[in-house]
């Protein structure tokens, strides 16, 4: 890809795809933008009128907005921390030779194939339920008071459920990265007198940097829009304790039938997501350069 | 000090015995080369000495101390790998400093040793580069630098030059030999290039299927191979091995004669043959001569300017004093 000529033709050849994607993105985006400047309530059809920035003013001054903003950040960061650290530990474990390795690897990947609604319901009803849940039974067996996860620690519980879903993804990517590490490097470090823990921090972790970056970037995109898990477990409550931006927009436009307000929220979410993306690329994107 | 003794060392992977019980002593300051065909267990033996593999039996002693169960780091040995095994995310300086950092050496001592190694290995200008920005030869020198700064009891090299091109290989060969003369540290060097073995070694260990076939100085092995395998393995081009009636005439099952110990003539001699391919190296010419009635062509060395060509009839005469004779077991007849 070195010559001017080959770069030109490369650009020419990918341009149809780029244009298609651009249109695909631009049409819904401009419609959202357009709706966000309208007073548009589904209960009063045909009465749309231009209101300027009113929708934005209401959305941004709503106390629920700040709660949702913090919840979104807490959810993303919490899940990232759990999945990256847990993923590294699991990958280290699965990289060891042991009996039944193949089956265990498949089992580890399994949660990724469970639909978010299903897994959230299973967690809610079978594990976290304060009366019938497994955790409640375990607590009672130990003579402890059962803990009502979803009302006492709603956001923490959702972080747990979402982490459980994303852990396989992180593990899988980190495991393949770990397996691509040249064994001779580890042996050289061993001869150089590095005990296991130092080999991990000096050799393995730097080798994993790129994979960790990929995990963080991809997961952030999906975690900013977590929705199903909240809908089927806490409905954003109690109060706004587990409402994130996506859920707030849903409430605005579909529970309050306020399409204009919801669209304004959508635009705000897009801007915030882009700010996050720029920050992430600035901070860790350099790891992706070969 | 770096005297290494292997006492009935044995290695098996599962049911497969790769190295049957083997005894070997490597004296302090010696340059020992392990040679042998691919898969004969050279790397395995080296890794046993390094401690990267556990022995299945026997004892390894380093300077009289039992090192059989010591972890690699405690043996005081440094290893240079075929793939260099540099740490890709660290600069050359950090790579070389790594073993000292792990040993907790003071900073100024580290600096001093890095400077010394960099100067000795011509790496001073590259200290702040990453391994990915170096050529193969430079990477190899970094790997050697990383080994030197530890001031080990012995260096272990596993085919360190096999990824380099021919010209560079000759240069690095000299550099490693020079390094050995200067440091006078024990070096164990694995290769299957027998030119490397001949030029660098104080002592060559010829291995076949995990067994030691012969141990000795390069010239000892060249002049008095203990068996047919060593005779055929040491020397380039290979020794001519002749079996059958001609060997029986000399009271042996196999006789061997090196290409330089055959005289070639157009008038007459012991064996009559026809010239096949000839290889002109400038200083020497090697003729492949098919002798009437024998399957294998013989290789003959002649001086550079012999005007013989394909299909010419020639006579070969072996120099009787340099004829090697081997019995039915392949062992040398004195
Ligand atoms: N981890 C292992 N498990 C099972 N067998 C092995 C293992 N490592 C090596 N071997 C076997 O041991 C024998 C010796 O291998 P080794 O790597 O020591 O050969 P080598 O002499 O270094 O060959 P080369 O010149 O090709 O590097 C080979 O037959 C190989 O298949
Ligand atoms: Mg090998």
PDB file of N, CA, C and O in Angstrom, chain B residues 127-184:
ATOM      1  N   UNK B 127      20.753   1.492  21.118  1.00  0.00           N
ATOM      2  CA  UNK B 127      20.249   1.175  22.459  1.00  0.00           C
ATOM      3  C   UNK B 127      18.806   1.607  22.677  1.00  0.00           C
ATOM      4  O   UNK B 127      18.097   1.004  23.461  1.00  0.00           O
ATOM      5  N   UNK B 128      18.375   2.672  21.995  1.00  0.00           N
ATOM      6  CA  UNK B 128      17.031   3.165  22.270  1.00  0.00           C
ATOM      7  C   UNK B 128      16.002   2.677  21.263  1.00  0.00           C
ATOM      8  O   UNK B 128      14.854   3.099  21.286  1.00  0.00           O
ATOM      9  N   UNK B 129      16.429   1.778  20.380  1.00  0.00           N
ATOM     10  CA  UNK B 129      15.460   1.230  19.429  1.00  0.00           C
ATOM     11  C   UNK B 129      14.740   0.029  20.021  1.00  0.00           C
ATOM     12  O   UNK B 129      15.208  -0.588  20.967  1.00  0.00           O
ATOM     13  N   UNK B 130      13.620  -0.307  19.379  1.00  0.00           N
ATOM     14  CA  UNK B 130      12.908  -1.532  19.744  1.00  0.00           C
ATOM     15  C   UNK B 130      13.457  -2.675  18.882  1.00  0.00           C
ATOM     16  O   UNK B 130      13.920  -2.437  17.767  1.00  0.00           O
ATOM     17  N   UNK B 131      13.376  -3.907  19.360  1.00  0.00           N
ATOM     18  CA  UNK B 131      13.887  -5.039  18.574  1.00  0.00           C
ATOM     19  C   UNK B 131      13.318  -5.101  17.160  1.00  0.00           C
ATOM     20  O   UNK B 131      14.014  -5.484  16.221  1.00  0.00           O
ATOM     21  N   UNK B 132      12.054  -4.697  16.996  1.00  0.00           N
ATOM     22  CA  UNK B 132      11.424  -4.735  15.683  1.00  0.00           C
ATOM     23  C   UNK B 132      12.109  -3.849  14.655  1.00  0.00           C
ATOM     24  O   UNK B 132      11.914  -4.013  13.458  1.00  0.00           O
ATOM     25  N   UNK B 133      12.907  -2.886  15.135  1.00  0.00           N
ATOM     26  CA  UNK B 133      13.559  -1.957  14.198  1.00  0.00           C
ATOM     27  C   UNK B 133      15.000  -2.362  13.932  1.00  0.00           C
ATOM     28  O   UNK B 133      15.778  -1.550  13.453  1.00  0.00           O
ATOM     29  N   UNK B 134      15.360  -3.597  14.277  1.00  0.00           N
ATOM     30  CA  UNK B 134      16.743  -4.032  14.077  1.00  0.00           C
ATOM     31  C   UNK B 134      16.815  -5.121  13.013  1.00  0.00           C
ATOM     32  O   UNK B 134      15.834  -5.794  12.740  1.00  0.00           O
ATOM     33  N   UNK B 135      18.004  -5.283  12.445  1.00  0.00           N
ATOM     34  CA  UNK B 135      18.208  -6.379  11.492  1.00  0.00           C
ATOM     35  C   UNK B 135      18.445  -7.673  12.261  1.00  0.00           C
ATOM     36  O   UNK B 135      18.656  -7.655  13.468  1.00  0.00           O
ATOM     37  N   UNK B 136      18.406  -8.787  11.539  1.00  0.00           N
ATOM     38  CA  UNK B 136      18.584 -10.092  12.180  1.00  0.00           C
ATOM     39  C   UNK B 136      19.884 -10.183  12.969  1.00  0.00           C
ATOM     40  O   UNK B 136      19.897 -10.637  14.111  1.00  0.00           O
ATOM     41  N   UNK B 137      20.972  -9.726  12.359  1.00  0.00           N
ATOM     42  CA  UNK B 137      22.264  -9.802  13.033  1.00  0.00           C
ATOM     43  C   UNK B 137      22.300  -8.942  14.286  1.00  0.00           C
ATOM     44  O   UNK B 137      22.849  -9.340  15.314  1.00  0.00           O
ATOM     45  N   UNK B 138      21.684  -7.759  14.188  1.00  0.00           N
ATOM     46  CA  UNK B 138      21.655  -6.875  15.361  1.00  0.00           C
ATOM     47  C   UNK B 138      20.825  -7.487  16.478  1.00  0.00           C
ATOM     48  O   UNK B 138      21.196  -7.430  17.648  1.00  0.00           O
ATOM     49  N   UNK B 139      19.703  -8.106  16.106  1.00  0.00           N
ATOM     50  CA  UNK B 139      18.868  -8.752  17.127  1.00  0.00           C
ATOM     51  C   UNK B 139      19.655  -9.841  17.837  1.00  0.00           C
ATOM     52  O   UNK B 139      19.590  -9.994  19.048  1.00  0.00           O
ATOM     53  N   UNK B 140      20.408 -10.610  17.030  1.00  0.00           N
ATOM     54  CA  UNK B 140      21.188 -11.683  17.616  1.00  0.00           C
ATOM     55  C   UNK B 140      22.211 -11.107  18.586  1.00  0.00           C
ATOM     56  O   UNK B 140      22.446 -11.660  19.655  1.00  0.00           O
ATOM     57  N   UNK B 141      22.780  -9.964  18.228  1.00  0.00           N
ATOM     58  CA  UNK B 141      23.764  -9.362  19.127  1.00  0.00           C
ATOM     59  C   UNK B 141      23.106  -8.860  20.405  1.00  0.00           C
ATOM     60  O   UNK B 141      23.698  -8.937  21.480  1.00  0.00           O
ATOM     61  N   UNK B 142      21.877  -8.360  20.283  1.00  0.00           N
ATOM     62  CA  UNK B 142      21.166  -7.934  21.503  1.00  0.00           C
ATOM     63  C   UNK B 142      20.945  -9.137  22.409  1.00  0.00           C
ATOM     64  O   UNK B 142      21.153  -9.075  23.626  1.00  0.00           O
ATOM     65  N   UNK B 143      20.536 -10.250  21.794  1.00  0.00           N
ATOM     66  CA  UNK B 143      20.301 -11.462  22.588  1.00  0.00           C
ATOM     67  C   UNK B 143      21.590 -11.889  23.283  1.00  0.00           C
ATOM     68  O   UNK B 143      21.575 -12.295  24.453  1.00  0.00           O
ATOM     69  N   UNK B 144      22.714 -11.765  22.577  1.00  0.00           N
ATOM     70  CA  UNK B 144      23.992 -12.128  23.195  1.00  0.00           C
ATOM     71  C   UNK B 144      24.330 -11.130  24.297  1.00  0.00           C
ATOM     72  O   UNK B 144      24.788 -11.509  25.373  1.00  0.00           O
ATOM     73  N   UNK B 145      24.045  -9.835  24.038  1.00  0.00           N
ATOM     74  CA  UNK B 145      24.298  -8.810  25.049  1.00  0.00           C
ATOM     75  C   UNK B 145      23.527  -9.090  26.327  1.00  0.00           C
ATOM     76  O   UNK B 145      24.050  -8.978  27.434  1.00  0.00           O
ATOM     77  N   UNK B 146      22.270  -9.489  26.162  1.00  0.00           N
ATOM     78  CA  UNK B 146      21.433  -9.792  27.318  1.00  0.00           C
ATOM     79  C   UNK B 146      22.022 -10.957  28.111  1.00  0.00           C
ATOM     80  O   UNK B 146      21.884 -11.033  29.331  1.00  0.00           O
ATOM     81  N   UNK B 147      22.688 -11.885  27.384  1.00  0.00           N
ATOM     82  CA  UNK B 147      23.309 -13.009  28.076  1.00  0.00           C
ATOM     83  C   UNK B 147      24.609 -12.586  28.771  1.00  0.00           C
ATOM     84  O   UNK B 147      24.883 -12.991  29.894  1.00  0.00           O
ATOM     85  N   UNK B 148      25.390 -11.742  28.102  1.00  0.00           N
ATOM     86  CA  UNK B 148      26.698 -11.368  28.644  1.00  0.00           C
ATOM     87  C   UNK B 148      26.590 -10.637  29.973  1.00  0.00           C
ATOM     88  O   UNK B 148      27.324 -10.925  30.913  1.00  0.00           O
ATOM     89  N   UNK B 149      25.645  -9.662  30.060  1.00  0.00           N
ATOM     90  CA  UNK B 149      25.615  -8.793  31.232  1.00  0.00           C
ATOM     91  C   UNK B 149      25.337  -9.551  32.521  1.00  0.00           C
ATOM     92  O   UNK B 149      25.615  -9.047  33.599  1.00  0.00           O
ATOM     93  N   UNK B 150      24.817 -10.757  32.404  1.00  0.00           N
ATOM     94  CA  UNK B 150      24.561 -11.515  33.631  1.00  0.00           C
ATOM     95  C   UNK B 150      25.832 -12.129  34.182  1.00  0.00           C
ATOM     96  O   UNK B 150      25.843 -12.665  35.274  1.00  0.00           O
ATOM     97  N   UNK B 151      26.913 -12.084  33.387  1.00  0.00           N
ATOM     98  CA  UNK B 151      28.175 -12.731  33.749  1.00  0.00           C
ATOM     99  C   UNK B 151      27.910 -14.156  34.220  1.00  0.00           C
ATOM    100  O   UNK B 151      28.200 -14.518  35.367  1.00  0.00           O
ATOM    101  N   UNK B 152      27.366 -14.980  33.317  1.00  0.00           N
ATOM    102  CA  UNK B 152      26.948 -16.327  33.723  1.00  0.00           C
ATOM    103  C   UNK B 152      28.133 -17.282  33.843  1.00  0.00           C
ATOM    104  O   UNK B 152      29.232 -16.973  33.387  1.00  0.00           O
ATOM    105  N   UNK B 153      27.865 -18.424  34.470  1.00  0.00           N
ATOM    106  CA  UNK B 153      28.886 -19.462  34.572  1.00  0.00           C
ATOM    107  C   UNK B 153      29.104 -20.116  33.217  1.00  0.00           C
ATOM    108  O   UNK B 153      30.191 -20.593  32.910  1.00  0.00           O
ATOM    109  N   UNK B 154      28.068 -20.142  32.395  1.00  0.00           N
ATOM    110  CA  UNK B 154      28.201 -20.715  31.063  1.00  0.00           C
ATOM    111  C   UNK B 154      27.122 -20.128  30.151  1.00  0.00           C
ATOM    112  O   UNK B 154      26.052 -19.756  30.617  1.00  0.00           O
ATOM    113  N   UNK B 155      27.450 -20.049  28.871  1.00  0.00           N
ATOM    114  CA  UNK B 155      26.486 -19.610  27.870  1.00  0.00           C
ATOM    115  C   UNK B 155      25.933 -20.821  27.151  1.00  0.00           C
ATOM    116  O   UNK B 155      26.680 -21.742  26.832  1.00  0.00           O
ATOM    117  N   UNK B 156      24.644 -20.805  26.882  1.00  0.00           N
ATOM    118  CA  UNK B 156      24.040 -21.865  26.082  1.00  0.00           C
ATOM    119  C   UNK B 156      23.482 -21.232  24.809  1.00  0.00           C
ATOM    120  O   UNK B 156      22.721 -20.270  24.876  1.00  0.00           O
ATOM    121  N   UNK B 157      23.900 -21.743  23.669  1.00  0.00           N
ATOM    122  CA  UNK B 157      23.396 -21.214  22.400  1.00  0.00           C
ATOM    123  C   UNK B 157      22.622 -22.311  21.682  1.00  0.00           C
ATOM    124  O   UNK B 157      23.157 -23.394  21.470  1.00  0.00           O
ATOM    125  N   UNK B 158      21.385 -22.036  21.291  1.00  0.00           N
ATOM    126  CA  UNK B 158      20.647 -23.027  20.507  1.00  0.00           C
ATOM    127  C   UNK B 158      20.504 -22.531  19.076  1.00  0.00           C
ATOM    128  O   UNK B 158      19.647 -21.700  18.785  1.00  0.00           O
ATOM    129  N   UNK B 159      21.332 -23.037  18.206  1.00  0.00           N
ATOM    130  CA  UNK B 159      21.332 -22.646  16.791  1.00  0.00           C
ATOM    131  C   UNK B 159      21.145 -21.144  16.618  1.00  0.00           C
ATOM    132  O   UNK B 159      20.198 -20.705  15.967  1.00  0.00           O
ATOM    133  N   UNK B 160      22.027 -20.343  17.191  1.00  0.00           N
ATOM    134  CA  UNK B 160      21.774 -18.897  17.204  1.00  0.00           C
ATOM    135  C   UNK B 160      21.906 -18.264  15.823  1.00  0.00           C
ATOM    136  O   UNK B 160      21.390 -17.176  15.614  1.00  0.00           O
ATOM    137  N   UNK B 161      22.583 -18.920  14.893  1.00  0.00           N
ATOM    138  CA  UNK B 161      22.851 -18.258  13.618  1.00  0.00           C
ATOM    139  C   UNK B 161      21.993 -18.783  12.489  1.00  0.00           C
ATOM    140  O   UNK B 161      22.124 -18.343  11.350  1.00  0.00           O
ATOM    141  N   UNK B 162      21.084 -19.721  12.793  1.00  0.00           N
ATOM    142  CA  UNK B 162      20.414 -20.384  11.679  1.00  0.00           C
ATOM    143  C   UNK B 162      19.410 -19.484  10.970  1.00  0.00           C
ATOM    144  O   UNK B 162      18.983 -19.796   9.870  1.00  0.00           O
ATOM    145  N   UNK B 163      19.043 -18.347  11.581  1.00  0.00           N
ATOM    146  CA  UNK B 163      18.124 -17.443  10.877  1.00  0.00           C
ATOM    147  C   UNK B 163      18.846 -16.355  10.110  1.00  0.00           C
ATOM    148  O   UNK B 163      18.214 -15.439   9.596  1.00  0.00           O
ATOM    149  N   UNK B 164      20.175 -16.407  10.047  1.00  0.00           N
ATOM    150  CA  UNK B 164      20.925 -15.336   9.383  1.00  0.00           C
ATOM    151  C   UNK B 164      21.385 -15.799   8.004  1.00  0.00           C
ATOM    152  O   UNK B 164      21.515 -16.987   7.746  1.00  0.00           O
ATOM    153  N   UNK B 165      21.657 -14.829   7.127  1.00  0.00           N
ATOM    154  CA  UNK B 165      22.138 -15.231   5.801  1.00  0.00           C
ATOM    155  C   UNK B 165      23.608 -15.617   5.883  1.00  0.00           C
ATOM    156  O   UNK B 165      24.295 -15.347   6.867  1.00  0.00           O
ATOM    157  N   UNK B 166      24.073 -16.274   4.825  1.00  0.00           N
ATOM    158  CA  UNK B 166      25.378 -16.940   4.869  1.00  0.00           C
ATOM    159  C   UNK B 166      26.509 -15.994   5.258  1.00  0.00           C
ATOM    160  O   UNK B 166      27.332 -16.317   6.114  1.00  0.00           O
ATOM    161  N   UNK B 167      26.549 -14.798   4.647  1.00  0.00           N
ATOM    162  CA  UNK B 167      27.657 -13.891   4.906  1.00  0.00           C
ATOM    163  C   UNK B 167      27.658 -13.448   6.372  1.00  0.00           C
ATOM    164  O   UNK B 167      28.694 -13.434   7.040  1.00  0.00           O
ATOM    165  N   UNK B 168      26.471 -13.113   6.861  1.00  0.00           N
ATOM    166  CA  UNK B 168      26.348 -12.647   8.238  1.00  0.00           C
ATOM    167  C   UNK B 168      26.728 -13.756   9.216  1.00  0.00           C
ATOM    168  O   UNK B 168      27.299 -13.517  10.272  1.00  0.00           O
ATOM    169  N   UNK B 169      26.398 -14.994   8.812  1.00  0.00           N
ATOM    170  CA  UNK B 169      26.666 -16.140   9.667  1.00  0.00           C
ATOM    171  C   UNK B 169      28.173 -16.271   9.905  1.00  0.00           C
ATOM    172  O   UNK B 169      28.617 -16.511  11.014  1.00  0.00           O
ATOM    173  N   UNK B 170      28.941 -16.075   8.810  1.00  0.00           N
ATOM    174  CA  UNK B 170      30.395 -16.183   8.947  1.00  0.00           C
ATOM    175  C   UNK B 170      30.889 -15.102   9.897  1.00  0.00           C
ATOM    176  O   UNK B 170      31.704 -15.353  10.793  1.00  0.00           O
ATOM    177  N   UNK B 171      30.351 -13.877   9.750  1.00  0.00           N
ATOM    178  CA  UNK B 171      30.773 -12.775  10.610  1.00  0.00           C
ATOM    179  C   UNK B 171      30.443 -13.033  12.071  1.00  0.00           C
ATOM    180  O   UNK B 171      31.286 -12.875  12.956  1.00  0.00           O
ATOM    181  N   UNK B 172      29.197 -13.469  12.323  1.00  0.00           N
ATOM    182  CA  UNK B 172      28.768 -13.689  13.707  1.00  0.00           C
ATOM    183  C   UNK B 172      29.529 -14.854  14.333  1.00  0.00           C
ATOM    184  O   UNK B 172      29.794 -14.864  15.529  1.00  0.00           O
ATOM    185  N   UNK B 173      29.875 -15.834  13.488  1.00  0.00           N
ATOM    186  CA  UNK B 173      30.638 -16.981  13.969  1.00  0.00           C
ATOM    187  C   UNK B 173      31.953 -16.497  14.569  1.00  0.00           C
ATOM    188  O   UNK B 173      32.338 -16.877  15.666  1.00  0.00           O
ATOM    189  N   UNK B 174      32.609 -15.601  13.813  1.00  0.00           N
ATOM    190  CA  UNK B 174      33.869 -15.057  14.296  1.00  0.00           C
ATOM    191  C   UNK B 174      33.655 -14.260  15.578  1.00  0.00           C
ATOM    192  O   UNK B 174      34.432 -14.369  16.523  1.00  0.00           O
ATOM    193  N   UNK B 175      32.571 -13.455  15.600  1.00  0.00           N
ATOM    194  CA  UNK B 175      32.329 -12.631  16.783  1.00  0.00           C
ATOM    195  C   UNK B 175      32.120 -13.485  18.023  1.00  0.00           C
ATOM    196  O   UNK B 175      32.617 -13.166  19.100  1.00  0.00           O
ATOM    197  N   UNK B 176      31.381 -14.577  17.856  1.00  0.00           N
ATOM    198  CA  UNK B 176      31.129 -15.433  19.025  1.00  0.00           C
ATOM    199  C   UNK B 176      32.426 -16.105  19.470  1.00  0.00           C
ATOM    200  O   UNK B 176      32.720 -16.185  20.665  1.00  0.00           O
ATOM    201  N   UNK B 177      33.239 -16.550  18.488  1.00  0.00           N
ATOM    202  CA  UNK B 177      34.521 -17.169  18.845  1.00  0.00           C
ATOM    203  C   UNK B 177      35.398 -16.176  19.592  1.00  0.00           C
ATOM    204  O   UNK B 177      36.046 -16.513  20.583  1.00  0.00           O
ATOM    205  N   UNK B 178      35.406 -14.935  19.098  1.00  0.00           N
ATOM    206  CA  UNK B 178      36.215 -13.900  19.725  1.00  0.00           C
ATOM    207  C   UNK B 178      35.750 -13.644  21.154  1.00  0.00           C
ATOM    208  O   UNK B 178      36.552 -13.511  22.073  1.00  0.00           O
ATOM    209  N   UNK B 179      34.417 -13.596  21.283  1.00  0.00           N
ATOM    210  CA  UNK B 179      33.820 -13.377  22.599  1.00  0.00           C
ATOM    211  C   UNK B 179      34.272 -14.469  23.558  1.00  0.00           C
ATOM    212  O   UNK B 179      34.609 -14.208  24.717  1.00  0.00           O
ATOM    213  N   UNK B 180      34.317 -15.684  23.064  1.00  0.00           N
ATOM    214  CA  UNK B 180      34.725 -16.794  23.910  1.00  0.00           C
ATOM    215  C   UNK B 180      36.171 -16.656  24.338  1.00  0.00           C
ATOM    216  O   UNK B 180      36.518 -16.855  25.494  1.00  0.00           O
ATOM    217  N   UNK B 181      37.024 -16.258  23.403  1.00  0.00           N
ATOM    218  CA  UNK B 181      38.444 -16.069  23.746  1.00  0.00           C
ATOM    219  C   UNK B 181      38.583 -14.977  24.803  1.00  0.00           C
ATOM    220  O   UNK B 181      39.373 -15.094  25.737  1.00  0.00           O
ATOM    221  N   UNK B 182      37.794 -13.910  24.658  1.00  0.00           N
ATOM    222  CA  UNK B 182      37.925 -12.763  25.562  1.00  0.00           C
ATOM    223  C   UNK B 182      37.371 -13.077  26.952  1.00  0.00           C
ATOM    224  O   UNK B 182      37.988 -12.772  27.967  1.00  0.00           O
ATOM    225  N   UNK B 183      36.191 -13.693  27.009  1.00  0.00           N
ATOM    226  CA  UNK B 183      35.550 -13.936  28.297  1.00  0.00           C
ATOM    227  C   UNK B 183      36.050 -15.214  28.958  1.00  0.00           C
ATOM    228  O   UNK B 183      35.992 -15.353  30.170  1.00  0.00           O
ATOM    229  N   UNK B 184      36.529 -16.144  28.129  1.00  0.00           N
ATOM    230  CA  UNK B 184      36.976 -17.450  28.626  1.00  0.00           C
ATOM    231  C   UNK B 184      35.918 -18.120  29.504  1.00  0.00           C
ATOM    232  O   UNK B 184      36.231 -18.726  30.521  1.00  0.00           O
TER     233      UNK B 184
END
